[in-house]
Coordinates of C-alpha atoms and ligand atoms in Angstrom, one line a residue:
X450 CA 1.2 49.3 181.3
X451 CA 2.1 53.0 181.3
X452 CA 2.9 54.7 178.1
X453 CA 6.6 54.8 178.4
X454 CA 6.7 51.3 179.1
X455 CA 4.1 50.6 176.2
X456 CA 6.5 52.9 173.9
X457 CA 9.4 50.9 174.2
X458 CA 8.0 48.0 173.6
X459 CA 6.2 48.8 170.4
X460 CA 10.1 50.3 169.3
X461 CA 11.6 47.3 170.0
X462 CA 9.3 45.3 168.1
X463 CA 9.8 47.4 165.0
X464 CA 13.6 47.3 165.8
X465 CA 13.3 43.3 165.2
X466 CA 10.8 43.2 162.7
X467 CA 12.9 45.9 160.5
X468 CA 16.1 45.2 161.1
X469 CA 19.4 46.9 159.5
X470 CA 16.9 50.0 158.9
X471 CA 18.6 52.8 160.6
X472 CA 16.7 55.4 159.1
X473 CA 13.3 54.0 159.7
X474 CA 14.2 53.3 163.7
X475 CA 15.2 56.8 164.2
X476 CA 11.9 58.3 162.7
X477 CA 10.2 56.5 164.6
X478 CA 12.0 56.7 167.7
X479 CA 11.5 60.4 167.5
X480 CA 8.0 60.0 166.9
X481 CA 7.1 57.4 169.5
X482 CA 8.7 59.5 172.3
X483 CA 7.2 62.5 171.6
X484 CA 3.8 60.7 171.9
X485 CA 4.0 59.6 175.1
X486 CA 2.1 62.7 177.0
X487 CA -0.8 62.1 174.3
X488 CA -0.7 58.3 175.5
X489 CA -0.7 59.1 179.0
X490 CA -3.8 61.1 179.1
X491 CA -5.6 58.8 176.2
X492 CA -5.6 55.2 177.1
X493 CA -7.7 54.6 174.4
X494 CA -4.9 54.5 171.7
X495 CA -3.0 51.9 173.6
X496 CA -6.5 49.6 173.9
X497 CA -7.0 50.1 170.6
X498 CA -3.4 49.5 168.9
X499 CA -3.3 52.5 167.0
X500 CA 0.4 52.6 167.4
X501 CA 1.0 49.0 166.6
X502 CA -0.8 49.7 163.4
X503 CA 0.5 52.6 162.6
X504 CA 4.0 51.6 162.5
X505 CA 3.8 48.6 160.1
X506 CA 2.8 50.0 156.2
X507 CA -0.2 49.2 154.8
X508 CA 1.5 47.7 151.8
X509 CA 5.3 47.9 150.4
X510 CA 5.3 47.0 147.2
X511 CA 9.0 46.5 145.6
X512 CA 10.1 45.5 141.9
X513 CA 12.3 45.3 139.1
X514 CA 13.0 48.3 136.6
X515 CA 15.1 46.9 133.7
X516 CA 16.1 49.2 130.9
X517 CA 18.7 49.7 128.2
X518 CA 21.3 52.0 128.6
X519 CA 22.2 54.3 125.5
X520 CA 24.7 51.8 124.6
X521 CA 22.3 48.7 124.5
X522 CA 23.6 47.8 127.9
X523 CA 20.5 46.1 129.7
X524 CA 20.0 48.1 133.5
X525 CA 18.7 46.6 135.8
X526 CA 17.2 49.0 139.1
X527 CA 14.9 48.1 142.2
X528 CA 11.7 49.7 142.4
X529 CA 9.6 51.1 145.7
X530 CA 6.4 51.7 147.0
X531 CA 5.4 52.0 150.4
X532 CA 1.7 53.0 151.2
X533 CA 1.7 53.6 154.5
X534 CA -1.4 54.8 155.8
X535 CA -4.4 55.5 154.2
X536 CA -6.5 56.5 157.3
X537 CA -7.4 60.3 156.0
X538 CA -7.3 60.2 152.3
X539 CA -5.3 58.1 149.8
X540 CA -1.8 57.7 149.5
X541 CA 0.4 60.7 148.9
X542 CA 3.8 61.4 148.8
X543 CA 7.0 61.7 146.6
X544 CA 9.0 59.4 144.3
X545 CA 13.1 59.8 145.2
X546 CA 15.7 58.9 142.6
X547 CA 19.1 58.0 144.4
X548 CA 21.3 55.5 144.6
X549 CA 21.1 55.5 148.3
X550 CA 17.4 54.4 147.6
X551 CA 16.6 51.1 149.9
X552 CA 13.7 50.0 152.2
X553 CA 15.0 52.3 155.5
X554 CA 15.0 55.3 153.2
X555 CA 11.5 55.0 152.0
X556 CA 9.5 53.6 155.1
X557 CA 11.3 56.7 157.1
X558 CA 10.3 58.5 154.8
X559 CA 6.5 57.2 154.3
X560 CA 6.2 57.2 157.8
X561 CA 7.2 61.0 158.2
X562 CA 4.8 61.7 155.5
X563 CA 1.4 60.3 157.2
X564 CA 2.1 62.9 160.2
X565 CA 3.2 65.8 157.8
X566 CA 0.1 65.5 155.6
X567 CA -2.1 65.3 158.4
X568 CA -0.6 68.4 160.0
X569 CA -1.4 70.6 156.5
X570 CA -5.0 69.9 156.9
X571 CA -6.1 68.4 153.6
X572 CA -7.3 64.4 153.2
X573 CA -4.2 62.9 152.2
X574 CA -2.3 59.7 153.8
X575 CA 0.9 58.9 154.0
X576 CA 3.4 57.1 151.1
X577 CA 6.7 57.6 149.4
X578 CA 8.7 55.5 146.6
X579 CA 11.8 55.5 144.5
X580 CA 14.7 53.6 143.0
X581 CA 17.9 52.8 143.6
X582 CA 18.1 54.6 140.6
X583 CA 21.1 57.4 139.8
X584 CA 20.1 60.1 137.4
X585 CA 23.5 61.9 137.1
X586 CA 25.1 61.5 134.3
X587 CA 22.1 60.1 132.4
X588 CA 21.3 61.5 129.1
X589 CA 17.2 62.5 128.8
X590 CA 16.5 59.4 126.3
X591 CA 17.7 57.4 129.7
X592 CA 15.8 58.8 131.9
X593 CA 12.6 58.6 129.5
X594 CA 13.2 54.8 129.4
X595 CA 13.8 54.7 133.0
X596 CA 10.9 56.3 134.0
X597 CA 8.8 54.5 131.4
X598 CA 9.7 51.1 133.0
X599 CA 9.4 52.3 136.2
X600 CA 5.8 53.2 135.7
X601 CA 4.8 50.2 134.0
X602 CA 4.7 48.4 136.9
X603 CA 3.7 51.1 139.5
X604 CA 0.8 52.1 137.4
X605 CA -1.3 49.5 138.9
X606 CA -0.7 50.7 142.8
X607 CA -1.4 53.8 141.9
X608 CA -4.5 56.5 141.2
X609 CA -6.2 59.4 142.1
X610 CA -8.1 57.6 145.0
X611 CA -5.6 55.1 145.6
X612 CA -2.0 56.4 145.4
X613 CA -0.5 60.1 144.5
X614 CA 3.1 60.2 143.9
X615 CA 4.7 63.0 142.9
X616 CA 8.6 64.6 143.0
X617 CA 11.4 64.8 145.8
X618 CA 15.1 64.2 145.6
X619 CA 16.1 63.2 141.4
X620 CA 12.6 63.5 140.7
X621 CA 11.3 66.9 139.3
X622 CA 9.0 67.9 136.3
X623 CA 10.9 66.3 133.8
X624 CA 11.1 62.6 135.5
X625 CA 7.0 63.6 136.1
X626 CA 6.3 63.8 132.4
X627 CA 7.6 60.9 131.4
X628 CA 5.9 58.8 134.5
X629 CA 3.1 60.9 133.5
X630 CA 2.7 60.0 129.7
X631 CA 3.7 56.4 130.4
X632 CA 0.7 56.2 132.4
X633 CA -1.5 57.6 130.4
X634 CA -0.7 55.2 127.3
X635 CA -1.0 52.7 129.6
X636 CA -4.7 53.1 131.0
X637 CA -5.9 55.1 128.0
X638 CA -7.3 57.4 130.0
X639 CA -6.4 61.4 131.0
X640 CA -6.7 60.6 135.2
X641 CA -4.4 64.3 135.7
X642 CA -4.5 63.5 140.0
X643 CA -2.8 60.5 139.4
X644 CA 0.5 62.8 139.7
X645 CA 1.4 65.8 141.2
X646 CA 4.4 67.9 140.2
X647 CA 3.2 68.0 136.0
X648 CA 3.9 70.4 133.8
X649 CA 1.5 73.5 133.6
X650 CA 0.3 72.2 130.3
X651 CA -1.4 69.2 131.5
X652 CA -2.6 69.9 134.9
X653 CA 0.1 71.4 136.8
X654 CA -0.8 74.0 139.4
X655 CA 1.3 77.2 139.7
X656 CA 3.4 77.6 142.7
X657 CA 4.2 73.7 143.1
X658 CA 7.8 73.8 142.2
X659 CA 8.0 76.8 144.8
X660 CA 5.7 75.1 147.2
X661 CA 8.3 73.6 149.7
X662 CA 10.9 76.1 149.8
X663 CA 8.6 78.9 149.7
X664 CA 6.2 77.7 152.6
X665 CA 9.3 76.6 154.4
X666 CA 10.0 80.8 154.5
X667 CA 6.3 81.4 155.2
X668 CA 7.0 78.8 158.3
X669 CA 10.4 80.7 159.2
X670 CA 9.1 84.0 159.3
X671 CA 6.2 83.2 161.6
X672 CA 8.4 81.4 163.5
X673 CA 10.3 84.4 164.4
X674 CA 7.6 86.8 164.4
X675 CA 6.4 85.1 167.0
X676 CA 9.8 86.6 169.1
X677 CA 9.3 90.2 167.8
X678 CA 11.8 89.1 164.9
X679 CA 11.9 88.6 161.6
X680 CA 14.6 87.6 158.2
X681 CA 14.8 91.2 157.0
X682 CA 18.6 91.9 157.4
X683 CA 19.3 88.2 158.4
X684 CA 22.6 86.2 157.5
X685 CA 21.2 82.2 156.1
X686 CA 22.8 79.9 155.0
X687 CA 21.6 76.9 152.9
X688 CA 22.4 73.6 151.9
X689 CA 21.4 72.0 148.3
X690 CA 20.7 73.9 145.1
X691 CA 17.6 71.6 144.2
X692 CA 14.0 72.3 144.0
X693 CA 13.1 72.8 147.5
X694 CA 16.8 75.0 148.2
X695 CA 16.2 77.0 145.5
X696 CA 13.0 78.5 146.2
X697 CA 13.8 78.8 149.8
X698 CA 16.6 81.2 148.7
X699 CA 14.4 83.1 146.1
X700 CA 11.2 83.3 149.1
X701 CA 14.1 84.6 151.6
X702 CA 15.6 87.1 149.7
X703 CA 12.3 88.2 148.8
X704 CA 11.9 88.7 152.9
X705 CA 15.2 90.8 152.7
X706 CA 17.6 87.9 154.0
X707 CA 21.0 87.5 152.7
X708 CA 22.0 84.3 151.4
X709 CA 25.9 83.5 151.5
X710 CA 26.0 79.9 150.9
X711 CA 24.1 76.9 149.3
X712 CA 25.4 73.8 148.4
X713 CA 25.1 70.5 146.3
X714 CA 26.6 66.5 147.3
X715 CA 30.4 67.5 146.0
X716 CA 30.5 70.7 147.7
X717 CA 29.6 74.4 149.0
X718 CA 30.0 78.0 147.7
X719 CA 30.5 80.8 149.6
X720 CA 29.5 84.3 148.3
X721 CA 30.0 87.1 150.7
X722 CA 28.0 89.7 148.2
X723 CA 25.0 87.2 149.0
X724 CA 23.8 84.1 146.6
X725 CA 22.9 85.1 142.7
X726 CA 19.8 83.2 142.9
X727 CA 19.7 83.5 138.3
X728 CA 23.3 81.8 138.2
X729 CA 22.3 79.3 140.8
X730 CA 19.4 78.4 138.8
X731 CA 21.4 78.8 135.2
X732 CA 24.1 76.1 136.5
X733 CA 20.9 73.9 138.1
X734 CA 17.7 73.9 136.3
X735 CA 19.1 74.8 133.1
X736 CA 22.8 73.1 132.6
X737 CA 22.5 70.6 135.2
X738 CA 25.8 70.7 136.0
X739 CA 28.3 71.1 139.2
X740 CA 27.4 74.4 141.8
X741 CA 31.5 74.3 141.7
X742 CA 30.5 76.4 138.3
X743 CA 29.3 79.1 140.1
X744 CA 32.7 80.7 140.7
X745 CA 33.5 81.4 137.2
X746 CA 30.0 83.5 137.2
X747 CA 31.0 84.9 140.3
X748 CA 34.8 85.7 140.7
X749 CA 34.9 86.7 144.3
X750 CA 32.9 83.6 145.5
X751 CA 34.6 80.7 146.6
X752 CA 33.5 77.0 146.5
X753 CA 34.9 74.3 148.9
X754 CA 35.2 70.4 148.2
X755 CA 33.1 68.8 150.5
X756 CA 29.4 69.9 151.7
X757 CA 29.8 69.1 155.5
X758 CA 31.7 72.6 155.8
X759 CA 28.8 74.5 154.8
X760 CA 27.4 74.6 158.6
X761 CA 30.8 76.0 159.7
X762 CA 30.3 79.5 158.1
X763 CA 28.4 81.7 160.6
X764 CA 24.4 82.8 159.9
X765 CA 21.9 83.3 162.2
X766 CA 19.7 81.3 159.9
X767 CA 20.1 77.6 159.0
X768 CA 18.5 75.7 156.4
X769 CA 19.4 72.5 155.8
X770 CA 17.4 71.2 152.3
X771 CA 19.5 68.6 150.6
X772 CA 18.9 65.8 152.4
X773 CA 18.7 63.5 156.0
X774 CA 21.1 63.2 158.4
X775 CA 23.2 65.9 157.2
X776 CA 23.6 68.2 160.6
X777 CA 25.3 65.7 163.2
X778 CA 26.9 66.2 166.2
X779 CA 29.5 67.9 165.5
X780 CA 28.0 70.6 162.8
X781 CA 25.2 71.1 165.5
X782 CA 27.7 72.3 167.9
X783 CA 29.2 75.1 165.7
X784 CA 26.0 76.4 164.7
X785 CA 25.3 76.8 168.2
X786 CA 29.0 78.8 169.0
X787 CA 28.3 80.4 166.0
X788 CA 25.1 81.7 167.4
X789 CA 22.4 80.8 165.1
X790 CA 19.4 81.7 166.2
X791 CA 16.7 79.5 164.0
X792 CA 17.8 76.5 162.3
X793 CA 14.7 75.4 159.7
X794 CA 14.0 71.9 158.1
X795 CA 13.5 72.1 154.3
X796 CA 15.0 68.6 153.6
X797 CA 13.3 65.5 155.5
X798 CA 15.6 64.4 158.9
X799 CA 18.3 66.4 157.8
X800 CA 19.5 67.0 161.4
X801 CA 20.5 64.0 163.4
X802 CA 18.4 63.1 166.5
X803 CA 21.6 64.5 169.0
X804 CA 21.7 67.7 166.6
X805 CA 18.0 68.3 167.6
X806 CA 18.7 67.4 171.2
X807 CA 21.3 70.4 170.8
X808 CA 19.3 72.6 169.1
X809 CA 16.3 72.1 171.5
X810 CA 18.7 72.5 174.6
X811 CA 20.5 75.3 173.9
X812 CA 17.1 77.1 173.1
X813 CA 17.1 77.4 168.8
X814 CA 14.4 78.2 167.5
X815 CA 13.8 74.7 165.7
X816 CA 11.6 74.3 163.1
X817 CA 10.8 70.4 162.3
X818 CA 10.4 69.1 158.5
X819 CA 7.4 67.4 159.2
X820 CA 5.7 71.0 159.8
X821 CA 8.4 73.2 157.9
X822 CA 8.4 71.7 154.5
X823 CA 4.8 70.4 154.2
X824 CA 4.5 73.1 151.9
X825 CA 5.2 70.9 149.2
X826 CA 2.5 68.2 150.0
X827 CA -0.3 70.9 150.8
X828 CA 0.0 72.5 147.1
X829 CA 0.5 68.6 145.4
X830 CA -3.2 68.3 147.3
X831 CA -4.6 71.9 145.7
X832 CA -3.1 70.2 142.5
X833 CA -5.2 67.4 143.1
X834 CA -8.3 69.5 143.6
X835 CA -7.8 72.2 140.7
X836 CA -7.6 68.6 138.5
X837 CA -10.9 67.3 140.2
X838 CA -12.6 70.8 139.5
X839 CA -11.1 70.8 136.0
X840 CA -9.9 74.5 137.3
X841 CA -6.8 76.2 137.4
X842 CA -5.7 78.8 139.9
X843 CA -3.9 81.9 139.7
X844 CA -0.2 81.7 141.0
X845 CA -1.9 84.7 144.0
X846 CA -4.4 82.4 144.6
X847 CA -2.1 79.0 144.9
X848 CA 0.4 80.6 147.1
X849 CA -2.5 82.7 149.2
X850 CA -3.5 79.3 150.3
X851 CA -0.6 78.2 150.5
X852 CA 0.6 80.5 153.3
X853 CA -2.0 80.3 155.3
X854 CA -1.5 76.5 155.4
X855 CA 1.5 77.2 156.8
X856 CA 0.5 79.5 159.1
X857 CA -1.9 76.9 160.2
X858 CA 0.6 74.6 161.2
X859 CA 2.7 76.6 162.8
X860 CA -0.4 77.6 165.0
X861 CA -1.8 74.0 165.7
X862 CA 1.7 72.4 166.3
X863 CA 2.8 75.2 168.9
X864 CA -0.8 74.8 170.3
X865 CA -0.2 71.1 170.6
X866 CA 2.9 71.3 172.1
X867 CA 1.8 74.0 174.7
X868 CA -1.3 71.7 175.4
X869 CA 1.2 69.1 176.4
X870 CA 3.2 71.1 178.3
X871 CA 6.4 71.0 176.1
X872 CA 6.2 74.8 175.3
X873 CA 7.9 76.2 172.2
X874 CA 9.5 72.7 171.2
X875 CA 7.7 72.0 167.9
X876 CA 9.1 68.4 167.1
X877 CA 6.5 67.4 169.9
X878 CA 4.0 69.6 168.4
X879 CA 4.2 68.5 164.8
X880 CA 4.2 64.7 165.9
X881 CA 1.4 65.3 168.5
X882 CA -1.3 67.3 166.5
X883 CA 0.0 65.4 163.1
X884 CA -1.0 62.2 165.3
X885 CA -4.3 62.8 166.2
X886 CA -6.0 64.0 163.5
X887 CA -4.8 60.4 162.0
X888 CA -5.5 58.5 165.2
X889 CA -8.7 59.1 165.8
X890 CA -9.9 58.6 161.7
X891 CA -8.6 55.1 162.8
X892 CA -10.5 54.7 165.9
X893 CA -13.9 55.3 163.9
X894 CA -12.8 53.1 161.1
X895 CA -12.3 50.0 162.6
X896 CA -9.7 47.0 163.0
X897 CA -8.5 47.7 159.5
Ligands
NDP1080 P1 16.6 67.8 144.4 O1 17.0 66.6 143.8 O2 15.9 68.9 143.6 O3 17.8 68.5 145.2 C1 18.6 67.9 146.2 C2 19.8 68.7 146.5 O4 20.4 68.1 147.6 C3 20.8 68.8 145.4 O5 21.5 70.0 145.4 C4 21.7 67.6 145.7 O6 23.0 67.7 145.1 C5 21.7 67.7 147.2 N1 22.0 66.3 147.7 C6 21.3 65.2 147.5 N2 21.8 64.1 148.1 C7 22.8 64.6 148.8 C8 23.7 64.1 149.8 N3 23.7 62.8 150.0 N4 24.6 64.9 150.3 C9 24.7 66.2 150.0 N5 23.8 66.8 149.2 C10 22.9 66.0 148.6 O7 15.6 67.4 145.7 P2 14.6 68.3 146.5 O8 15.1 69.7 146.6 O9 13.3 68.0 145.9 O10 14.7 67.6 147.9 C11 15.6 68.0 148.9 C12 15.1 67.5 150.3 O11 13.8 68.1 150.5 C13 14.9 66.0 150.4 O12 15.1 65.6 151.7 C14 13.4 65.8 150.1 O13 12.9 64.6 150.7 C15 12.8 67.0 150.8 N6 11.5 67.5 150.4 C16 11.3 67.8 149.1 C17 10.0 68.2 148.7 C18 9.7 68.6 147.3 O14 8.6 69.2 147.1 N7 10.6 68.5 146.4 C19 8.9 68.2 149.7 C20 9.3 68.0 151.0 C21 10.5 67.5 151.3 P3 23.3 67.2 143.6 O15 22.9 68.3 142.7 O16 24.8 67.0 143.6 O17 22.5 65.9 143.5

């Protein structure tokens, strides 16, 4: 059988086995496809399933998180883990808090995470988790006893050779503390790499809560040194105001970009004197409120209902990191009239498969999540290594390593992609030199 042939077949056998799982079909559609020169010069991955195996999880592991509410009410939420592959080192990969949580959400996103942490380098495998879980609105004795249930059952998946979780959407230092302590009374014991993400006090590394939006800048800027350009002077524009948007803004602006607008799930703000990053993070990280607050900072700005418009206002730099599927068609298109010239991924799948097809066309510069925001991974796995050494790094240090991680990825995923003749696009890059690394650690290990 020839590898297209062998590719559909192996998608529509995960289409069936998983169905009503959007999200899941369409990462691994992307992924699949984009494997198919590395299948038709290595046979030996077909003869020896690799595929097969590596789209079914090693384990999911699903379950019940009641809690009370502050006004006795008993809560109950569903719980998630899927440990996905476990072929280069153990399982790693963020805990999401949403109530859009549900088994598509997480196996896209464990799936996505096997190739991503492959691609930075370090031995980590590939998981993710969450709950259906909404944090807004919740006061902090809430989320204590959320997250306190919540690891009472996970604690037994998880550990420092087993099963990493750490932070991503809902899920920052605060959620990690509690998780943290919880599973630390629990076991009686101080296992700091059981988590990534903690506080600097007990085993946190510096430069982790900056990891993903700064190395998604590190990416960006190689990127477009790479055509004799670079963000100095450069119009962005960027969607959320979380953890990974926030420190893509401060990493930019650093680089002499101006941002004009970010965004959060009611709506955008648009500030033509450029983003005040200290107001963004006031409103954020300190009040936790609405970005809609940032006009009464800011009088000039202006904030619009709504956060699809965002993409409408014209950059020449694009990053979307709030969350998937949130460049489709349609915002693709005007990116494009507008003339964007590099359109990054901060958040997981935030642009639709036809927005990349768009993107990829019409000659973007396109950097892919998988390689673009592995920042955050690489620096959970220095975490783990400072709390194996019982050392702590300088921030200089963290973030040295950290860009040239980055840098390394860029290189090997353009490399793949020129090596299989796809020149320049690096969603076939990413997927491709992601993939091997991962397939052949499962060609020497056996039919496990
Ligand atoms: P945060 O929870 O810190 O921030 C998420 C931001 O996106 C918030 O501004 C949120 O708005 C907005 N948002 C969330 N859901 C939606 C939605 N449905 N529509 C519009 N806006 C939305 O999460 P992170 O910054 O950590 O994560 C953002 C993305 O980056 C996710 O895709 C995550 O998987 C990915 N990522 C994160 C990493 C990390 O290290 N944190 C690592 C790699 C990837 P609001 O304030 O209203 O909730």
């Amino acid at each position: 059988m020839n590898a297209e042939e062998y590719v559909k077949q192996v998608f529509e056998q995960v289409v069936k086995r998983n169905p009503n799982e959007p999200e899941f079909h369409q990462a691994v559609e992307e992924v699949l496809e984009s494997l198919i020169p590395v299948l038709d010069r290595h046979n030996e991955y077909i003869k020896e399933g690799i595929i097969e195996r590596l789209v079914e999880p090693e384990r999911i592991i699903m379950f019940r998180v009641p809690w009370l509410d502050d006004n006795g009410n008993i809560r109950v939420n569903r719980g998630f883990r899927v440990e996905f592959n476990s072929a280069i080192g153990p399982y790693k990969g963020g805990l999401r808090f949403h109530p859009t949580v549900n088994s598509s959400i997480v196996k896209f996103l464990g799936f996505e995470q096997i190739f991503k942490n492959s691609l930075t380098g370090l031995p980590i495998g590939g998981g993710k988790g969450g709950s259906d879980f909404d944090p807004k609105g919740k006061s902090d004795k809430e989320i204590m006893k959320f997250c306190q249930s919540f690891m009472t059952e996970l604690y037994r998946h998880v550990g420092q050779f087993t099963d990493v979780p750490a932070g991503d959407i809902g899920v920052s230092g605060r959620e990690i503390g509690y998780l943290f302590g919880q599973y630390k009374r629990i076991k009686n014991e101080f296992a700091a790499a059981v988590l990534t993400g903690k506080g600097l006090a007990y085993g946190g590394s510096l430069v982790r809560k900056e990891a993903t939006g700064f190395g998604l800048v590190y990416f960006v800027e190689r990127m477009l040194e790479d055509k004799n350009m670079s963000l100095k002077g450069k119009t962005v524009v960027v969607s959320g105001s979380g953890n990974v948007a926030i420190y893509a803004m401060e990493k930019a602006k650093e680089l002499g970009a101006k941002i004009v607008a970010c965004s959060d799930s009611n709506g955008y703000i648009y500030d033509s004197e450029g983003i005040d990053l200290k107001v963004v993070k006031q409103i954020k990280e300190v009040e936790r409120k609405r970005i809609s607050e940032y006009v009464k900072y800011r009088s000039w700005a202006k904030y619009y209902e709504g956060c699809k418009g965002i993409w409408t206002n014209k950059c020449d730099v694009a990053l979307p990191c709030a969350t998937q599927n949130e460049i489709d068609e349609e915002a693709a298109k005007i990116l494009v009239e507008n003339e964007v010239i590099l359109v990054g991924e901060g958040a997981n799948m935030p642009c639709s498969s036809k927005a990349v097809e768009i993107f990829i066309d019409n000659n973007i510069l396109f950097a892919p999540a998988k390689a673009a925001n592995a920042g955050g991974v690489a620096t959970s796995a220095l975490e783990m290594a400072q709390n194996s050494m019982r050392l702590s790094w300088s921030f200089e240090e963290v973030d040295r390593r950290l860009k040239e991680i980055m840098i390394n990825i860029y290189e090997n995923a353009s490399e793949a992609a020129k090596k299989y003749d796809c020149e320049d696009n690096l969603v076939v890059g990413a997927n491709i030199a992601g993939f091997i690394k991962v397939a052949n650690a499962m060609m020497e290990q056996g039919v496990v």
